[in-house]
Coordinates of C-alpha atoms and ligand atoms in Angstrom, one line a residue:
M207 CA 0.1 -0.2 0.0
A208 CA 1.2 3.4 -0.8
A209 CA 1.9 6.3 1.6
K210 CA -1.6 7.8 2.3
W211 CA -0.4 11.6 1.5
L212 CA 0.3 10.6 -1.6
K213 CA -3.2 10.3 -3.1
D214 CA -3.4 14.4 -3.7
T215 CA 0.4 14.8 -4.8
V216 CA 1.7 16.5 -7.5
F217 CA 5.6 16.4 -7.3
Y218 CA 7.8 19.1 -8.8
E219 CA 11.3 18.0 -9.9
I220 CA 14.2 20.0 -9.4
Y221 CA 17.8 20.0 -10.8
P222 CA 19.3 22.1 -7.9
Q223 CA 22.5 22.9 -10.4
S224 CA 19.9 25.1 -12.0
F225 CA 17.4 26.4 -10.4
K226 CA 17.8 29.5 -8.3
D227 CA 21.8 31.2 -6.8
T228 CA 21.3 32.7 -3.7
N229 CA 25.5 33.4 -3.2
G230 CA 26.0 34.4 -7.0
D231 CA 28.4 31.7 -7.6
G232 CA 27.0 30.5 -10.7
I233 CA 25.2 27.4 -9.1
G234 CA 21.8 27.0 -7.9
D235 CA 22.0 26.4 -3.9
F236 CA 19.4 25.0 -1.3
N237 CA 18.7 28.8 -0.1
G238 CA 17.7 29.3 -3.7
I239 CA 15.2 26.4 -3.3
I240 CA 13.5 27.6 0.0
E241 CA 13.4 31.1 -1.5
K242 CA 11.1 29.8 -4.4
L243 CA 8.9 27.2 -2.3
D244 CA 6.0 29.5 -2.3
Y245 CA 6.0 30.0 -5.9
I246 CA 6.3 26.0 -6.1
K247 CA 3.6 25.5 -3.8
G248 CA 1.3 28.7 -5.8
L249 CA 1.8 26.3 -8.7
G250 CA 0.1 23.6 -7.3
C251 CA 3.0 21.2 -6.4
N252 CA 3.2 19.7 -2.7
A253 CA 6.3 17.7 -3.1
L254 CA 9.8 18.0 -4.6
W255 CA 12.2 15.3 -6.2
I256 CA 15.8 16.7 -5.7
N257 CA 18.6 15.3 -8.1
P258 CA 21.5 13.6 -6.1
C259 CA 22.7 16.7 -4.1
Y260 CA 25.3 14.8 -2.4
D261 CA 29.1 15.4 -2.4
S262 CA 30.5 14.5 -5.6
P263 CA 33.4 14.6 -8.4
F264 CA 30.2 15.5 -10.5
K265 CA 31.0 13.3 -13.8
D266 CA 27.6 12.3 -13.8
A267 CA 26.1 15.6 -12.3
G268 CA 26.1 14.3 -8.9
Y269 CA 24.9 10.4 -9.7
D270 CA 28.9 9.8 -9.1
V271 CA 28.1 10.3 -5.0
R272 CA 31.5 10.5 -3.1
D273 CA 29.7 10.8 0.2
Y274 CA 25.9 10.0 0.8
K275 CA 25.4 11.6 4.3
K276 CA 27.2 14.7 2.8
V277 CA 26.0 17.6 0.8
A278 CA 27.9 19.0 -1.8
P279 CA 29.2 22.3 -0.3
R280 CA 28.5 24.0 -3.8
Y281 CA 24.6 23.3 -2.5
G282 CA 25.2 24.8 1.2
T283 CA 25.6 22.3 4.3
N284 CA 23.4 19.7 5.7
E285 CA 22.0 22.2 8.1
D286 CA 21.0 24.2 5.1
L287 CA 19.4 20.8 3.5
F288 CA 17.4 20.1 7.0
R289 CA 16.3 23.6 7.1
L290 CA 14.8 23.2 3.2
F291 CA 12.8 20.1 4.9
E292 CA 11.7 21.9 7.9
E293 CA 10.6 25.4 5.2
A294 CA 8.5 22.8 2.6
H295 CA 7.1 20.9 5.7
K296 CA 5.9 24.4 6.7
R297 CA 4.3 25.1 3.5
G298 CA 2.7 21.6 3.6
I299 CA 5.6 20.3 1.0
R300 CA 7.4 16.7 1.1
V301 CA 11.2 16.4 -0.1
L302 CA 12.3 13.5 -2.3
L303 CA 15.5 13.1 -1.7
D304 CA 17.3 11.2 -5.3
L305 CA 18.9 7.4 -3.3
V306 CA 21.5 6.3 -6.0
P307 CA 22.2 2.3 -4.9
G308 CA 23.7 0.8 -7.7
H309 CA 26.8 2.3 -7.8
T310 CA 28.8 5.1 -5.7
S311 CA 31.7 7.5 -7.6
E312 CA 35.2 5.5 -8.2
E313 CA 36.4 8.7 -5.7
H314 CA 33.8 6.8 -2.6
A315 CA 36.0 6.0 0.4
W316 CA 34.1 2.7 -0.1
F317 CA 35.9 2.3 -3.5
R318 CA 39.4 3.4 -2.5
E319 CA 39.2 1.0 0.4
S320 CA 38.4 -2.2 -1.8
Q321 CA 40.5 -1.1 -4.7
K322 CA 43.7 -2.4 -1.8
A323 CA 45.4 -5.6 -2.1
E324 CA 44.9 -6.1 1.3
R325 CA 41.9 -7.2 2.6
N326 CA 39.9 -5.1 4.5
E327 CA 36.0 -4.7 5.1
Y328 CA 35.2 -3.0 2.1
S329 CA 36.9 -5.4 0.2
D330 CA 33.8 -6.9 -1.2
R331 CA 31.3 -4.0 -1.3
Y332 CA 32.2 -3.7 -4.8
I333 CA 31.9 -6.1 -7.9
W334 CA 35.6 -7.5 -8.3
T335 CA 36.1 -10.7 -10.3
D336 CA 39.7 -12.6 -8.8
F337 CA 42.5 -11.8 -10.8
C338 CA 43.6 -9.2 -13.0
F339 CA 43.6 -10.6 -16.4
Q340 CA 40.3 -12.1 -15.2
G341 CA 37.3 -9.5 -16.7
A342 CA 33.4 -9.7 -16.2
P343 CA 31.8 -11.5 -18.9
G344 CA 28.3 -9.9 -20.1
F345 CA 29.5 -6.9 -17.7
P346 CA 31.3 -3.8 -18.4
Y347 CA 34.1 -3.4 -16.3
V348 CA 37.7 -1.7 -15.3
G349 CA 40.8 -4.0 -14.6
G350 CA 44.2 -2.4 -14.3
E351 CA 43.5 0.7 -12.3
S352 CA 43.9 -0.9 -8.8
E353 CA 46.4 -2.4 -6.6
R354 CA 44.1 -5.6 -6.4
S355 CA 44.8 -8.1 -8.5
G356 CA 41.2 -8.0 -10.2
C357 CA 38.8 -6.1 -12.5
Y358 CA 35.5 -4.5 -11.3
V359 CA 32.3 -4.2 -12.6
L360 CA 30.6 -0.9 -13.8
N361 CA 27.4 -0.1 -13.1
F362 CA 26.5 2.5 -15.9
F363 CA 29.7 5.6 -16.5
K364 CA 33.1 4.8 -16.4
C365 CA 33.5 6.6 -12.8
Q366 CA 30.4 4.9 -11.6
P367 CA 31.5 1.3 -10.1
A368 CA 28.9 -1.0 -9.5
L369 CA 27.9 -1.9 -5.6
N370 CA 27.6 -5.8 -4.8
Y371 CA 24.0 -7.0 -3.9
G372 CA 25.2 -10.2 -4.9
F373 CA 24.3 -12.5 -8.6
Y374 CA 20.6 -13.8 -8.5
R375 CA 22.5 -16.7 -10.5
V376 CA 26.1 -17.5 -9.7
T377 CA 28.0 -18.6 -12.5
E378 CA 31.5 -18.0 -11.7
P379 CA 33.5 -18.3 -8.5
W380 CA 34.3 -14.8 -7.9
Q381 CA 30.5 -14.0 -7.9
K382 CA 28.5 -14.2 -4.3
S383 CA 25.5 -15.3 -3.9
F384 CA 22.3 -12.0 -3.7
R385 CA 22.2 -13.6 0.1
S386 CA 25.8 -13.7 1.1
P387 CA 27.2 -11.8 4.0
A388 CA 29.1 -9.1 1.4
A389 CA 25.8 -8.7 -0.2
M390 CA 23.7 -8.2 2.9
A391 CA 26.1 -5.8 4.6
T392 CA 25.8 -3.8 1.2
R393 CA 22.0 -3.7 1.7
E394 CA 22.1 -2.7 5.4
A395 CA 24.7 -0.1 3.9
I396 CA 21.9 1.6 2.2
K397 CA 19.4 0.9 4.8
D398 CA 21.7 3.2 6.8
I399 CA 22.1 6.2 4.4
M400 CA 18.3 6.1 4.2
R401 CA 17.7 6.1 7.3
F402 CA 20.3 9.3 7.9
W403 CA 18.0 11.2 5.5
L404 CA 14.7 10.0 6.9
S405 CA 15.6 11.2 10.7
H406 CA 16.5 14.3 9.3
G407 CA 13.3 15.3 7.9
C408 CA 13.3 13.6 4.4
D409 CA 9.9 12.0 3.0
G410 CA 11.4 9.6 0.7
F411 CA 13.6 9.0 -2.1
R412 CA 13.8 8.8 -5.7
V413 CA 15.7 5.6 -6.5
D414 CA 18.3 5.4 -9.5
M415 CA 18.3 2.7 -11.8
A416 CA 16.0 0.5 -9.5
A417 CA 16.0 -2.6 -10.8
S418 CA 20.3 -2.0 -11.3
L419 CA 20.9 -4.4 -8.0
V420 CA 21.0 -8.1 -8.3
K421 CA 23.4 -9.4 -11.1
N422 CA 22.2 -12.1 -12.9
D423 CA 18.5 -11.9 -12.3
D424 CA 15.9 -13.5 -14.5
D425 CA 13.5 -11.6 -16.2
R426 CA 11.4 -10.8 -13.7
K427 CA 14.0 -9.3 -11.3
T428 CA 13.8 -11.7 -8.5
G429 CA 16.7 -11.1 -6.7
T430 CA 16.4 -7.3 -7.1
S431 CA 12.7 -7.2 -6.0
T432 CA 13.7 -9.3 -2.9
V433 CA 16.3 -6.6 -2.0
W434 CA 13.6 -4.0 -2.3
R435 CA 10.8 -5.8 -0.3
D436 CA 13.3 -6.1 2.5
I437 CA 14.1 -2.0 2.3
R438 CA 10.4 -1.8 2.0
R439 CA 9.8 -3.7 5.3
M440 CA 11.9 -1.7 7.2
L441 CA 10.7 1.5 5.8
D442 CA 7.3 -0.1 6.8
L443 CA 8.6 -0.7 10.6
E444 CA 10.8 2.4 11.1
F445 CA 9.8 5.4 8.7
P446 CA 5.7 4.2 7.7
D447 CA 5.2 7.7 6.0
A448 CA 7.8 7.7 3.9
A449 CA 7.3 7.4 0.2
I450 CA 9.8 6.0 -2.9
V451 CA 9.4 6.4 -6.1
A452 CA 11.5 3.9 -8.8
E453 CA 13.6 4.4 -12.2
W454 CA 12.2 1.1 -13.0
S455 CA 9.4 1.7 -15.7
N456 CA 7.9 -1.4 -15.2
P457 CA 5.3 -0.5 -12.7
P458 CA 3.9 -4.4 -12.2
L459 CA 7.3 -5.2 -11.0
A460 CA 8.3 -2.1 -8.9
L461 CA 5.1 -1.7 -6.6
R462 CA 5.5 -5.4 -6.1
A463 CA 8.7 -5.1 -4.9
G464 CA 7.8 -2.8 -2.4
Y465 CA 7.7 0.6 -3.9
D466 CA 4.8 3.5 -3.9
M467 CA 5.4 4.9 -7.5
D468 CA 7.3 3.8 -10.3
F469 CA 7.7 6.2 -13.8
C470 CA 6.2 6.1 -16.9
L471 CA 9.3 6.6 -19.1
N472 CA 10.1 3.3 -21.6
E473 CA 11.5 5.7 -23.8
P474 CA 12.3 4.9 -26.8
G475 CA 8.8 3.4 -28.6
G476 CA 7.4 2.7 -24.9
C477 CA 4.3 4.2 -23.5
Y478 CA 5.8 8.0 -22.1
S479 CA 7.0 8.7 -26.0
T480 CA 4.0 7.6 -28.2
L481 CA 2.2 10.4 -25.9
M482 CA 4.9 13.0 -26.2
R483 CA 7.6 12.4 -28.9
D484 CA 6.7 9.3 -30.7
Y485 CA 9.6 8.9 -33.4
A486 CA 8.9 6.6 -36.6
N487 CA 11.9 5.1 -35.8
Y488 CA 12.8 3.9 -32.6
G489 CA 16.3 2.5 -33.4
G490 CA 18.4 4.8 -31.0
F491 CA 17.8 6.2 -27.7
I492 CA 16.3 9.6 -28.1
N493 CA 18.9 11.4 -29.2
S494 CA 19.8 9.3 -32.0
N495 CA 16.3 9.7 -33.7
R496 CA 15.2 13.2 -32.7
N497 CA 15.0 14.7 -35.7
A498 CA 12.8 11.5 -37.0
E499 CA 9.3 12.1 -37.9
D500 CA 7.2 12.7 -35.1
H501 CA 3.8 10.6 -34.3
S502 CA 3.2 11.8 -30.8
Y503 CA -0.6 12.0 -29.6
F504 CA -0.4 15.4 -28.9
K505 CA 1.3 16.6 -32.2
K506 CA -1.5 18.5 -34.0
D507 CA -2.3 16.6 -37.0
A508 CA 0.6 14.3 -36.5
G509 CA -1.7 11.0 -37.0
G510 CA -0.3 9.4 -33.3
D511 CA -3.0 7.0 -32.1
I512 CA -3.5 7.2 -28.4
N513 CA -4.3 2.9 -27.8
R514 CA -0.6 2.7 -28.4
F515 CA -0.4 4.7 -25.0
L516 CA -3.4 2.7 -23.5
D517 CA -2.7 -0.7 -24.5
E518 CA 0.4 -0.6 -22.2
Y519 CA -1.0 2.4 -19.3
L520 CA -3.9 0.2 -19.1
S521 CA -2.5 -3.0 -18.4
W522 CA -0.3 -1.7 -16.1
Y523 CA -2.8 0.2 -14.4
E524 CA -5.1 -2.7 -13.8
D525 CA -2.6 -4.8 -12.8
T526 CA -1.2 -2.5 -10.0
R527 CA -4.4 -0.6 -9.0
D528 CA -3.9 -2.0 -5.2
L529 CA -1.0 -1.7 -5.1
G530 CA 0.6 2.0 -5.9
Y531 CA 0.9 4.5 -8.2
I532 CA 2.3 4.9 -12.0
S533 CA 3.9 8.4 -11.9
M534 CA 3.7 10.3 -15.6
L535 CA 6.2 13.4 -16.2
T536 CA 5.8 16.1 -18.1
C537 CA 9.8 14.8 -19.1
N538 CA 13.4 14.8 -16.4
H539 CA 16.8 16.1 -16.4
D540 CA 17.5 12.3 -19.0
T541 CA 15.2 13.8 -21.2
L542 CA 14.5 16.2 -24.3
R543 CA 12.3 19.0 -22.7
P544 CA 8.6 18.3 -24.2
S545 CA 8.4 21.8 -25.2
Y546 CA 11.2 20.1 -28.2
N547 CA 8.5 18.9 -30.2
L548 CA 5.1 20.5 -28.9
A549 CA 4.3 23.8 -30.0
P550 CA 2.5 25.9 -26.8
R551 CA -1.4 24.8 -27.4
E552 CA 0.4 21.3 -27.8
L553 CA 1.8 21.4 -24.6
K554 CA -1.3 22.6 -22.5
L555 CA -3.7 19.7 -23.8
A556 CA -0.5 17.2 -22.9
Y557 CA -0.5 18.3 -19.5
A558 CA -3.9 17.9 -19.3
F559 CA -4.4 14.5 -19.8
L560 CA -1.2 14.0 -17.6
F561 CA -2.6 16.1 -14.6
T562 CA -6.0 14.3 -15.0
L563 CA -4.9 10.7 -15.3
P564 CA -4.7 8.7 -12.2
G565 CA -1.5 8.1 -9.6
V566 CA 1.0 10.9 -9.3
P567 CA 2.2 13.3 -11.8
F568 CA 5.6 14.8 -12.0
L569 CA 6.7 18.2 -13.4
Y570 CA 10.3 19.3 -14.1
Y571 CA 11.5 22.6 -13.3
G572 CA 10.3 25.2 -16.3
D573 CA 8.0 22.6 -18.2
E574 CA 5.7 24.7 -16.5
I575 CA 6.8 27.8 -18.7
G576 CA 8.2 25.4 -21.6
M577 CA 11.1 25.8 -21.2
K578 CA 13.3 25.1 -24.3
Y579 CA 15.4 22.2 -24.8
L580 CA 18.9 24.3 -25.8
D581 CA 22.1 23.5 -27.9
V582 CA 25.2 23.7 -25.6
P583 CA 27.9 21.5 -25.0
T584 CA 28.1 18.6 -22.7
K585 CA 28.3 19.4 -18.8
E586 CA 29.2 17.1 -16.2
G587 CA 28.2 13.9 -18.4
G588 CA 25.3 15.3 -19.5
Y589 CA 25.5 14.9 -23.7
F590 CA 22.6 15.4 -25.4
R591 CA 20.6 15.5 -21.8
T592 CA 22.3 19.1 -20.9
G593 CA 20.0 21.1 -23.0
S594 CA 17.5 20.1 -20.9
R595 CA 19.3 21.2 -17.5
T596 CA 20.0 25.1 -18.2
P597 CA 19.1 27.5 -15.8
M598 CA 15.4 28.3 -14.4
Q599 CA 14.2 31.3 -16.2
W600 CA 12.5 33.6 -13.3
D601 CA 12.2 36.9 -15.2
D602 CA 13.7 39.4 -17.6
S603 CA 16.6 40.9 -15.2
A604 CA 20.2 39.6 -16.0
N605 CA 20.9 35.3 -16.4
H606 CA 16.8 35.5 -16.5
G607 CA 16.7 36.0 -12.5
F608 CA 18.6 32.9 -11.7
S609 CA 21.7 34.2 -10.7
A610 CA 23.8 38.0 -10.1
A611 CA 26.8 36.0 -11.6
Q612 CA 29.1 36.8 -14.5
A613 CA 26.8 35.3 -17.3
S614 CA 30.4 33.4 -18.6
D615 CA 30.1 32.2 -14.8
L616 CA 26.8 30.2 -14.9
Y617 CA 26.7 26.3 -14.8
L618 CA 25.2 26.6 -17.8
P619 CA 24.1 29.4 -20.3
V620 CA 20.5 30.6 -20.1
D621 CA 18.4 30.8 -22.8
L622 CA 18.9 34.2 -24.3
S623 CA 16.8 34.0 -27.7
P624 CA 14.2 36.5 -27.7
D625 CA 11.2 34.8 -27.0
A626 CA 12.5 32.5 -24.2
P627 CA 9.3 31.8 -21.7
T628 CA 10.0 33.3 -18.0
V629 CA 7.8 32.9 -14.9
A630 CA 7.2 37.0 -14.8
S631 CA 6.2 37.1 -18.7
Q632 CA 3.7 34.3 -18.4
E633 CA 2.8 35.6 -15.1
A634 CA 1.4 38.3 -16.9
D635 CA -0.5 36.6 -19.5
P636 CA -3.5 35.3 -18.6
D637 CA -3.3 32.9 -21.5
S638 CA 0.3 31.3 -20.9
L639 CA 0.9 27.8 -20.5
L640 CA 1.9 28.9 -16.4
H641 CA -1.5 29.9 -15.7
T642 CA -3.1 26.7 -17.5
V643 CA -0.7 24.2 -15.3
R644 CA -1.6 26.3 -12.4
A645 CA -5.8 25.9 -13.5
L646 CA -4.9 22.4 -14.1
L647 CA -3.2 21.8 -10.7
A648 CA -6.0 23.8 -8.6
L649 CA -8.4 21.6 -10.3
R650 CA -6.7 18.4 -9.6
H651 CA -6.6 19.3 -5.9
S652 CA -10.3 20.4 -5.6
E653 CA -11.5 17.1 -7.3
E654 CA -11.1 14.3 -5.5
D655 CA -12.1 12.2 -8.6
L656 CA -9.3 13.8 -10.1
Q657 CA -6.5 12.4 -7.8
A658 CA -4.5 9.6 -7.4
D659 CA -7.0 6.6 -6.4
A660 CA -10.2 7.5 -8.5
V661 CA -11.2 5.1 -11.5
L662 CA -10.3 5.5 -14.7
Q663 CA -12.3 4.2 -17.2
V664 CA -12.0 4.6 -21.2
I665 CA -14.9 5.5 -22.9
C666 CA -13.7 6.3 -26.5
S667 CA -9.8 5.7 -27.8
E668 CA -11.3 5.6 -31.7
K669 CA -9.5 6.9 -33.9
D670 CA -10.9 10.2 -35.7
R671 CA -13.0 10.9 -32.8
P672 CA -12.0 12.0 -29.4
L673 CA -10.5 10.6 -26.7
V674 CA -12.9 10.4 -23.7
Y675 CA -12.5 9.1 -20.4
R676 CA -14.1 8.9 -17.2
R677 CA -12.5 9.8 -13.7
G678 CA -14.9 8.8 -11.1
S679 CA -18.2 10.7 -11.8
L680 CA -15.8 13.0 -14.0
L681 CA -15.7 13.3 -17.6
C682 CA -12.7 14.2 -20.0
V683 CA -12.4 14.9 -23.4
V684 CA -9.4 15.9 -25.1
N685 CA -9.2 16.4 -29.0
P686 CA -5.4 17.3 -30.0
S687 CA -6.1 17.1 -33.8
G688 CA -7.1 20.4 -35.7
R689 CA -10.0 19.9 -36.9
S690 CA -13.4 19.1 -34.6
L691 CA -14.1 15.5 -33.6
E692 CA -17.4 14.1 -32.2
T693 CA -19.1 10.6 -30.6
A694 CA -21.8 9.5 -29.4
L695 CA -21.6 8.9 -25.5
P696 CA -22.7 5.7 -24.2
A697 CA -26.0 6.0 -22.6
D698 CA -25.3 5.0 -19.2
V699 CA -22.5 7.6 -19.3
C700 CA -25.2 10.0 -20.6
G701 CA -27.4 9.9 -18.2
K702 CA -25.4 10.6 -15.4
L703 CA -23.8 13.6 -17.2
K704 CA -25.0 16.9 -16.0
G705 CA -22.9 18.3 -19.2
E706 CA -21.5 21.3 -16.6
V707 CA -18.0 22.1 -17.9
I708 CA -15.7 22.5 -14.8
F709 CA -12.4 23.2 -16.9
S710 CA -11.6 23.9 -20.7
I711 CA -9.4 24.7 -23.7
G712 CA -10.9 25.6 -26.5
E713 CA -14.6 24.5 -26.9
V714 CA -16.2 21.2 -25.8
T715 CA -20.1 20.7 -25.9
V716 CA -22.2 18.2 -24.8
E717 CA -25.7 18.1 -27.2
N718 CA -28.2 15.4 -27.5
G719 CA -25.8 12.5 -26.4
R720 CA -23.4 13.5 -28.6
I721 CA -19.5 15.0 -27.4
C722 CA -18.1 17.7 -30.1
A723 CA -14.6 18.7 -28.8
G724 CA -13.4 21.6 -31.2
A725 CA -9.4 21.6 -32.6
Q726 CA -6.8 21.3 -30.1
G727 CA -9.7 20.7 -27.3
F728 CA -9.8 19.7 -23.7
A729 CA -12.8 19.9 -21.2
V730 CA -13.6 18.1 -17.6
M731 CA -17.3 17.9 -17.3
R732 CA -19.4 16.8 -14.2
Ligands
NOJ1533 C1 19.3 7.4 -14.2 C2 19.9 9.0 -13.8 O1 18.5 9.9 -14.1 C3 20.6 9.7 -14.7 O2 20.7 11.1 -14.9 C4 22.0 9.0 -14.5 O3 23.1 9.3 -15.5 C5 22.2 7.8 -14.4 N1 21.1 6.9 -14.0 C6 23.2 6.8 -13.8 O4 23.0 7.2 -12.3

């Protein structure tokens, strides 16, 4: 069962480097986040996910943790982060930190110890083969860098050695079972880190590469799921209010493994991309095919088919309804921003859909104003992802109000194009995306039937008809195409409908049992 507070929660993801700098060093900080809590609250978000903010050499933007219990000085001190928890809580905002359990930085003290020739407490904290010329078949590994005669397995980039949670199927003498003392010690070390932050006021974690822990695991990730269920039991006993969201993109597995939420972000070709960025050719990852023909559902007249999304989403939804939540997101720090291929009106419709689905939605900082994906050189291992990580655009002052530093000293350049959206300019424009996001989130908070738990039932998803779905007693209608679309409502649905539109974009009407949705229209009605 998921934490109760998630029922009416909308998350705001903050990439701390780029949100708000208060000390003029060109990089965002905790005090900057504190300064903007009222803005976040006013937007309608009542929870945060903050990307890794721990001490790190930043070869992967902080996903290479050097010390799990100490924040990176560039963001402030541990005390500043504790104060952020407090200030957020005062405003009814919960805070999830980013937990990176699968690997550390190669500069982590545990790894330094495990590289030593002489055996010590950390020798088995990472996955090592037992000879300097013995590679790890089937895994990326590094040899020749340590005093120890062995090669170590990587979990992601070269700077990220894999922590040892053991192997589900042990096929080599150097592999430990996932129940071995060494694997159990790693598990306990991660619990200890979770306890540390939870006992200082954090409300839970977004969990990086949640499926990556136990190696040689079977398709159902039996070993990894066992680890998470064990961790869940610890949470249930010691921090029953804590919530965890998986980066797994397999809700049936993740939620059964004890997660409260799992992201729906299985690019390319999966459920998320069919909505937001549905390229004809899924050959590569998002950056290699980003200029391909786009058939995403919200792209006007691109011929997208919502059933490609619904088939996967609904099967997950039915399977996990009593277990926890699917989390839809506008995008995240690893993807192109949705404004890359969707125009402002298309974004309004896409967000209207995302925020009226069940589960717990996530909004990435800056997506509320349609910040652009910028073509900038790679930073901190970001590569193509860097373009979605540029500074938040607050207003028209220097550096868009992000920082008082010289432009050349900023973490990343700000968007200097004349039409760069800012919070200030969109505040002043009643028709802006910002106002739509605010109105949508206010609606979601005011109608229990739009929140995490109310039942979703799809009424019409036929091609050339509007998409019609029920959330509890409310009816939602979407037409992303450039022409009016109509459909007849089934008698039982029609009978219960008062026809009162409580939110709309464009024109949507019901008459004599027929719904007519104008071009690029959306409505919620009772
Ligand atoms: C997923 C994170 O979202 C991404 O930014 C990071 O590079 C990898 N995991 C490795 O930790």
